[in-house]
Amino acid sequence: MLNRWLKKLIGKSDSRGVAKKRLQFALVYDKLEVSDEVLIKLHQDIVDVISRYFEIDKESLKLDIRKSEGRSALIVNTPILSARRIYPSVKASA
Amino acid sequence: MDGKVIVITSGKGGVGKTTATACIGAALALENRQVAVVDMDIGLRNLDGGMGLENRIVFNVVDAAKGKCKIKQAAIKDRRIENLYLIPASQSDNKDALTPDIMVRLCKELRKEFDYVLLDCPAGIERGFENSVAPADEAVVVCTPEVSSVRDADRVIALLYARSITPRLIVNRIVPEMVENGDMLSHEDVVDVLSVELLGLVPLDNQVVISTNTGAPLVLQKDSEAGQSFRRIALRMEGQDIPIEIPQAQKSFWKKLGIIIGIGK
Ligand SMILES: Nc1ncnc2c1ncn2[C@@H]1O[C@H](COP(=O)(O)OP(=O)(O)OP(=O)(O)O)[C@@H](O)[C@H]1O
Ligand SMILES: [Mg+2]
């Protein structure tokens, strides 16, 4: 565990984290059949929008596709750290 | 009471289905269950070699399908473990020799004789997969902590759900040192992504290869971590409530000392 943080600190690759992200994208992609690029952009946009209202852990936001009775649902799951009191204006997004 | 038919599958090849089938079958037999393991990889038989029974084959599952013998006659008794039987694949026929309907019929026979019928599914999601899943009551999905393997497992899990089977997962070939260093997906990552019930975790273990060389059952080796993991998996399949142990990296002397005197983890 310590090694992992050290690696991150000194900027060495954390291939486990990369693998998990790739995997999550791949699974959504497999079910939706949209390109990786689109998904990564969608992911980023969702993070941006939610961040305007809530403090979220950007790393652990998850996109998921659930299929039920011929319908697909896009499920966004993110832990919320806190609500923002003052909503930053749209332009001034972090 | 009729026995259970359980398919062991993965999508991706080479992740440990055959190893898992042989080990779980042996472990269940050691619990005094009547067990048949069936090699469903028609044309590429494998399970016989792993169990050291390759010289004893008389009939195979395709012979039974064609009515050349009763399915019971194709069962070879294990040399070392009581109550364990192997039904081999045929080496010459192709996959079309079996159909889902025939497998359902053969397994109906086997259920009467055995408490557990374990089907070692071939890789892929084509004919061999269909044949193996059709008669199954339960499914065990095996994957390794690699992107391609987990992705295939996800696909297979969806196919099983579509057949109203809720699979359980074994993560095989875990290298704890690599997980700790951030160079391998952890079992939590895998379970998180697949959202499926975990049946067990099996570390990478050189004893696995040694045991397939010699044909000696892995689960009888007390010093084999993988073998012991499979024994606990078998107990869980028996319904025993055994916590899932996480494969640990071999600790260095200084770390061990640290733990003993109570600093660090
Ligand atoms: N936990 C483990 N530790 C070390 N080696 C392992 C482990 N599990 C499996 N292996 C090795 O990996 C190889 C592939 O295993 P196995 O034949 O069980 O996979 P499989 O999924 O049945 O493959 P296939 O799709 O070709 O049927 C074998 O050489 C086996 O000895
Ligand atoms: Mg195999």
Coordinates of N, CA, C and O in Angstrom, one line a residue, chain B residues 51-138:
Chain B
M51 N -5.3 -34.8 -14.1 CA -5.6 -35.7 -13.0 C -4.8 -37.0 -13.1 O -4.9 -37.9 -12.2
G52 N -4.0 -37.1 -14.1 CA -3.1 -38.3 -14.2 C -3.9 -39.5 -14.6 O -3.5 -40.6 -14.3
L53 N -5.0 -39.3 -15.4 CA -5.8 -40.5 -15.8 C -5.8 -40.7 -17.3 O -6.7 -41.5 -17.8
E54 N -4.9 -40.1 -18.0 CA -4.9 -40.2 -19.4 C -4.8 -41.6 -20.0 O -5.2 -41.8 -21.1
N55 N -4.2 -42.5 -19.3 CA -4.0 -43.8 -19.8 C -5.1 -44.8 -19.6 O -5.1 -45.9 -20.0
R56 N -6.2 -44.3 -18.9 CA -7.2 -45.2 -18.5 C -8.5 -45.0 -19.3 O -9.5 -45.7 -19.0
I57 N -8.5 -44.1 -20.3 CA -9.7 -43.8 -21.0 C -10.2 -45.0 -21.8 O -9.4 -45.5 -22.6
V58 N -11.5 -45.4 -21.7 CA -12.1 -46.4 -22.5 C -13.1 -45.7 -23.4 O -13.1 -45.6 -24.6
F59 N -14.2 -45.2 -22.7 CA -15.2 -44.5 -23.3 C -15.1 -43.0 -23.0 O -14.5 -42.6 -22.0
N60 N -15.8 -42.2 -23.8 CA -15.8 -40.7 -23.4 C -17.2 -40.2 -23.6 O -18.2 -40.9 -23.9
V61 N -17.4 -38.9 -23.3 CA -18.7 -38.3 -23.2 C -19.4 -38.4 -24.6 O -20.6 -38.5 -24.7
V62 N -18.7 -38.3 -25.7 CA -19.3 -38.4 -27.0 C -19.8 -39.8 -27.3 O -20.9 -40.0 -27.9
D63 N -19.0 -40.8 -26.8 CA -19.5 -42.2 -27.0 C -20.9 -42.3 -26.3 O -21.8 -42.9 -26.8
A64 N -21.0 -41.7 -25.1 CA -22.3 -41.8 -24.4 C -23.4 -41.0 -25.1 O -24.5 -41.5 -25.2
A65 N -23.0 -39.9 -25.7 CA -24.0 -39.1 -26.5 C -24.5 -39.9 -27.7 O -25.7 -39.8 -28.0
K66 N -23.6 -40.6 -28.3 CA -23.9 -41.4 -29.5 C -24.6 -42.8 -29.1 O -24.9 -43.5 -30.0
G67 N -24.7 -43.0 -27.8 CA -25.3 -44.3 -27.4 C -24.4 -45.5 -27.5 O -24.8 -46.6 -27.4
K68 N -23.1 -45.3 -27.7 CA -22.1 -46.4 -27.7 C -21.9 -47.0 -26.3 O -21.5 -48.1 -26.2
C69 N -22.2 -46.2 -25.3 CA -22.1 -46.7 -23.9 C -23.0 -45.9 -23.1 O -23.5 -44.9 -23.5
K70 N -23.2 -46.4 -21.8 CA -24.0 -45.6 -20.8 C -23.0 -44.6 -20.3 O -21.8 -44.8 -20.2
I71 N -23.5 -43.4 -19.9 CA -22.6 -42.3 -19.4 C -21.8 -42.8 -18.2 O -20.7 -42.5 -18.0
K72 N -22.4 -43.7 -17.4 CA -21.7 -44.2 -16.2 C -20.5 -45.0 -16.6 O -19.5 -45.0 -15.9
Q73 N -20.6 -45.7 -17.7 CA -19.5 -46.5 -18.2 C -18.3 -45.7 -18.6 O -17.1 -46.2 -18.6
A74 N -18.5 -44.4 -18.9 CA -17.4 -43.5 -19.4 C -16.7 -43.0 -18.2 O -15.6 -42.4 -18.3
A75 N -17.2 -43.1 -17.0 CA -16.6 -42.5 -15.8 C -15.4 -43.4 -15.3 O -15.6 -44.5 -15.0
I76 N -14.3 -42.7 -15.2 CA -13.1 -43.4 -14.7 C -12.8 -43.0 -13.3 O -12.9 -41.8 -12.9
K77 N -12.6 -44.0 -12.5 CA -12.3 -43.7 -11.1 C -11.0 -43.1 -10.8 O -10.0 -43.6 -11.4
D78 N -10.9 -42.1 -10.0 CA -9.5 -41.5 -9.7 C -8.7 -42.5 -9.0 O -9.2 -43.4 -8.2
R79 N -7.4 -42.4 -9.2 CA -6.5 -43.4 -8.6 C -6.2 -43.1 -7.1 O -6.0 -44.0 -6.3
R80 N -6.3 -41.8 -6.7 CA -5.9 -41.5 -5.4 C -7.0 -41.1 -4.5 O -7.0 -41.2 -3.3
I81 N -8.1 -40.5 -5.1 CA -9.1 -39.9 -4.3 C -10.4 -40.7 -4.5 O -10.9 -40.9 -5.6
E82 N -10.9 -41.3 -3.4 CA -12.2 -42.0 -3.4 C -13.3 -41.1 -3.8 O -13.3 -39.9 -3.6
N83 N -14.3 -41.7 -4.4 CA -15.5 -41.0 -4.8 C -15.4 -39.9 -5.9 O -16.3 -39.2 -6.2
L84 N -14.2 -39.9 -6.5 CA -13.9 -38.9 -7.6 C -13.9 -39.7 -8.9 O -13.1 -40.6 -9.1
Y85 N -14.7 -39.2 -9.9 CA -14.7 -39.8 -11.2 C -14.5 -38.8 -12.3 O -15.0 -37.7 -12.2
L86 N -13.8 -39.2 -13.4 CA -13.6 -38.3 -14.5 C -14.4 -38.9 -15.7 O -14.3 -40.1 -16.0
I87 N -15.1 -38.0 -16.4 CA -15.7 -38.4 -17.7 C -15.0 -37.6 -18.8 O -15.1 -36.3 -18.8
P88 N -14.1 -38.3 -19.6 CA -13.3 -37.5 -20.5 C -14.0 -37.0 -21.7 O -15.0 -37.5 -22.1
A89 N -13.4 -36.0 -22.4 CA -13.8 -35.6 -23.7 C -13.3 -36.6 -24.7 O -12.4 -37.3 -24.4
S90 N -13.8 -36.5 -25.9 CA -13.2 -37.3 -27.0 C -12.2 -36.4 -27.7 O -12.3 -35.2 -27.7
Q91 N -11.2 -37.1 -28.2 CA -10.1 -36.3 -28.8 C -10.3 -36.1 -30.3 O -9.9 -35.2 -30.9
S92 N -11.1 -37.0 -30.9 CA -11.2 -37.1 -32.4 C -12.5 -36.3 -32.9 O -12.4 -35.6 -33.9
D93 N -13.6 -36.4 -32.2 CA -14.8 -35.7 -32.7 C -14.7 -34.2 -32.7 O -13.8 -33.7 -32.0
N94 N -15.6 -33.6 -33.4 CA -15.6 -32.1 -33.2 C -16.7 -31.7 -32.3 O -17.5 -32.6 -31.8
K95 N -16.9 -30.4 -32.0 CA -17.8 -30.0 -31.0 C -19.3 -30.3 -31.4 O -20.1 -30.4 -30.5
D96 N -19.5 -30.4 -32.7 CA -20.9 -30.7 -33.1 C -21.4 -32.1 -32.6 O -22.6 -32.3 -32.8
A97 N -20.5 -32.9 -32.1 CA -21.0 -34.2 -31.6 C -21.9 -34.1 -30.4 O -22.7 -35.0 -30.2
L98 N -21.9 -33.0 -29.7 CA -22.8 -32.8 -28.6 C -23.7 -31.7 -28.9 O -23.5 -30.8 -29.7
T99 N -24.9 -31.7 -28.2 CA -25.9 -30.6 -28.3 C -26.4 -30.3 -26.9 O -26.2 -31.2 -26.0
P100 N -26.9 -29.1 -26.7 CA -27.4 -28.8 -25.4 C -28.5 -29.9 -24.9 O -28.4 -30.3 -23.7
D101 N -29.3 -30.3 -25.8 CA -30.4 -31.3 -25.4 C -29.7 -32.6 -24.9 O -30.1 -33.2 -23.9
I102 N -28.7 -33.1 -25.7 CA -28.0 -34.3 -25.3 C -27.4 -34.2 -23.9 O -27.5 -35.1 -23.0
M103 N -26.8 -33.0 -23.7 CA -26.1 -32.8 -22.4 C -27.1 -32.8 -21.2 O -26.8 -33.3 -20.1
V104 N -28.3 -32.2 -21.5 CA -29.3 -32.1 -20.4 C -29.7 -33.6 -20.1 O -29.8 -34.0 -18.9
R105 N -29.8 -34.4 -21.1 CA -30.2 -35.8 -20.9 C -29.1 -36.6 -20.2 O -29.4 -37.3 -19.2
L106 N -27.8 -36.4 -20.6 CA -26.8 -37.1 -19.9 C -26.6 -36.7 -18.5 O -26.4 -37.5 -17.6
C107 N -26.8 -35.4 -18.2 CA -26.6 -34.9 -16.9 C -27.8 -35.4 -16.0 O -27.6 -35.6 -14.8
K108 N -28.9 -35.6 -16.6 CA -30.0 -36.1 -15.8 C -29.7 -37.5 -15.2 O -30.0 -37.8 -14.1
E109 N -29.0 -38.3 -16.1 CA -28.5 -39.6 -15.6 C -27.5 -39.4 -14.5 O -27.5 -40.1 -13.5
L110 N -26.5 -38.5 -14.7 CA -25.4 -38.3 -13.8 C -25.9 -37.8 -12.4 O -25.4 -38.2 -11.4
R111 N -26.9 -37.0 -12.4 CA -27.4 -36.5 -11.2 C -27.9 -37.6 -10.2 O -27.9 -37.4 -9.0
K112 N -28.3 -38.7 -10.8 CA -28.8 -39.8 -10.0 C -27.7 -40.5 -9.3 O -27.9 -41.1 -8.2
E113 N -26.5 -40.5 -9.8 CA -25.4 -41.2 -9.3 C -24.5 -40.3 -8.4 O -23.8 -40.8 -7.6
F114 N -24.4 -39.0 -8.7 CA -23.4 -38.2 -8.1 C -24.1 -37.0 -7.3 O -25.1 -36.5 -7.7
D115 N -23.3 -36.6 -6.3 CA -23.8 -35.4 -5.5 C -23.5 -34.1 -6.3 O -24.2 -33.2 -6.3
Y116 N -22.3 -34.2 -7.0 CA -21.8 -33.0 -7.8 C -21.4 -33.5 -9.1 O -20.6 -34.5 -9.3
V117 N -21.8 -32.8 -10.2 CA -21.3 -33.0 -11.5 C -20.7 -31.7 -11.9 O -21.4 -30.7 -12.1
L118 N -19.4 -31.6 -12.1 CA -18.7 -30.4 -12.5 C -18.4 -30.4 -13.9 O -17.7 -31.4 -14.4
L119 N -18.8 -29.4 -14.7 CA -18.5 -29.4 -16.1 C -17.4 -28.4 -16.4 O -17.5 -27.2 -16.2
D120 N -16.3 -28.9 -17.0 CA -15.2 -28.0 -17.3 C -15.4 -27.5 -18.7 O -15.2 -28.2 -19.7
C121 N -15.9 -26.3 -18.8 CA -16.3 -25.6 -20.0 C -15.1 -25.2 -20.9 O -14.1 -24.8 -20.3
P122 N -15.2 -25.4 -22.2 CA -14.1 -24.9 -23.0 C -14.2 -23.3 -23.1 O -15.2 -22.7 -22.7
A123 N -13.0 -22.7 -23.5 CA -13.0 -21.3 -23.6 C -14.0 -20.8 -24.7 O -14.4 -21.7 -25.6
G124 N -14.3 -19.6 -24.7 CA -15.2 -19.1 -25.8 C -16.7 -19.1 -25.3 O -17.0 -19.5 -24.2
I125 N -17.5 -18.5 -26.2 CA -19.0 -18.5 -25.8 C -19.8 -19.1 -27.0 O -20.9 -18.8 -27.2
E126 N -19.2 -20.1 -27.7 CA -19.9 -20.7 -28.8 C -20.5 -22.0 -28.3 O -20.9 -22.2 -27.2
R127 N -20.5 -23.0 -29.3 CA -21.2 -24.3 -29.1 C -20.8 -25.0 -27.8 O -21.7 -25.4 -27.0
G128 N -19.5 -25.0 -27.5 CA -19.1 -25.7 -26.3 C -19.6 -25.1 -25.0 O -19.9 -25.8 -24.0
F129 N -19.7 -23.8 -25.0 CA -20.2 -23.0 -23.9 C -21.7 -23.4 -23.8 O -22.2 -23.7 -22.7
E130 N -22.5 -23.3 -24.9 CA -23.9 -23.7 -24.8 C -24.1 -25.1 -24.3 O -25.0 -25.3 -23.4
N131 N -23.3 -26.0 -24.8 CA -23.5 -27.4 -24.3 C -23.2 -27.5 -22.8 O -23.9 -28.3 -22.1
S132 N -22.3 -26.7 -22.3 CA -21.9 -26.9 -20.9 C -22.9 -26.1 -20.0 O -23.1 -26.5 -18.8
V133 N -23.5 -25.1 -20.5 CA -24.4 -24.3 -19.6 C -25.8 -24.8 -19.6 O -26.5 -24.8 -18.6
A134 N -26.2 -25.4 -20.7 CA -27.6 -25.9 -20.8 C -28.0 -26.8 -19.6 O -29.1 -26.6 -19.0
P135 N -27.2 -27.8 -19.2 CA -27.6 -28.6 -18.1 C -27.3 -28.1 -16.7 O -27.7 -28.7 -15.7
A136 N -26.7 -26.9 -16.6 CA -26.2 -26.5 -15.3 C -27.2 -25.8 -14.4 O -28.1 -25.1 -14.8
D137 N -27.1 -26.2 -13.1 CA -28.0 -25.5 -12.1 C -27.3 -24.3 -11.6 O -27.9 -23.3 -11.2
E138 N -25.9 -24.3 -11.5 CA -25.1 -23.3 -10.9 C -23.9 -23.0 -11.8 O -23.6 -23.9 -12.6

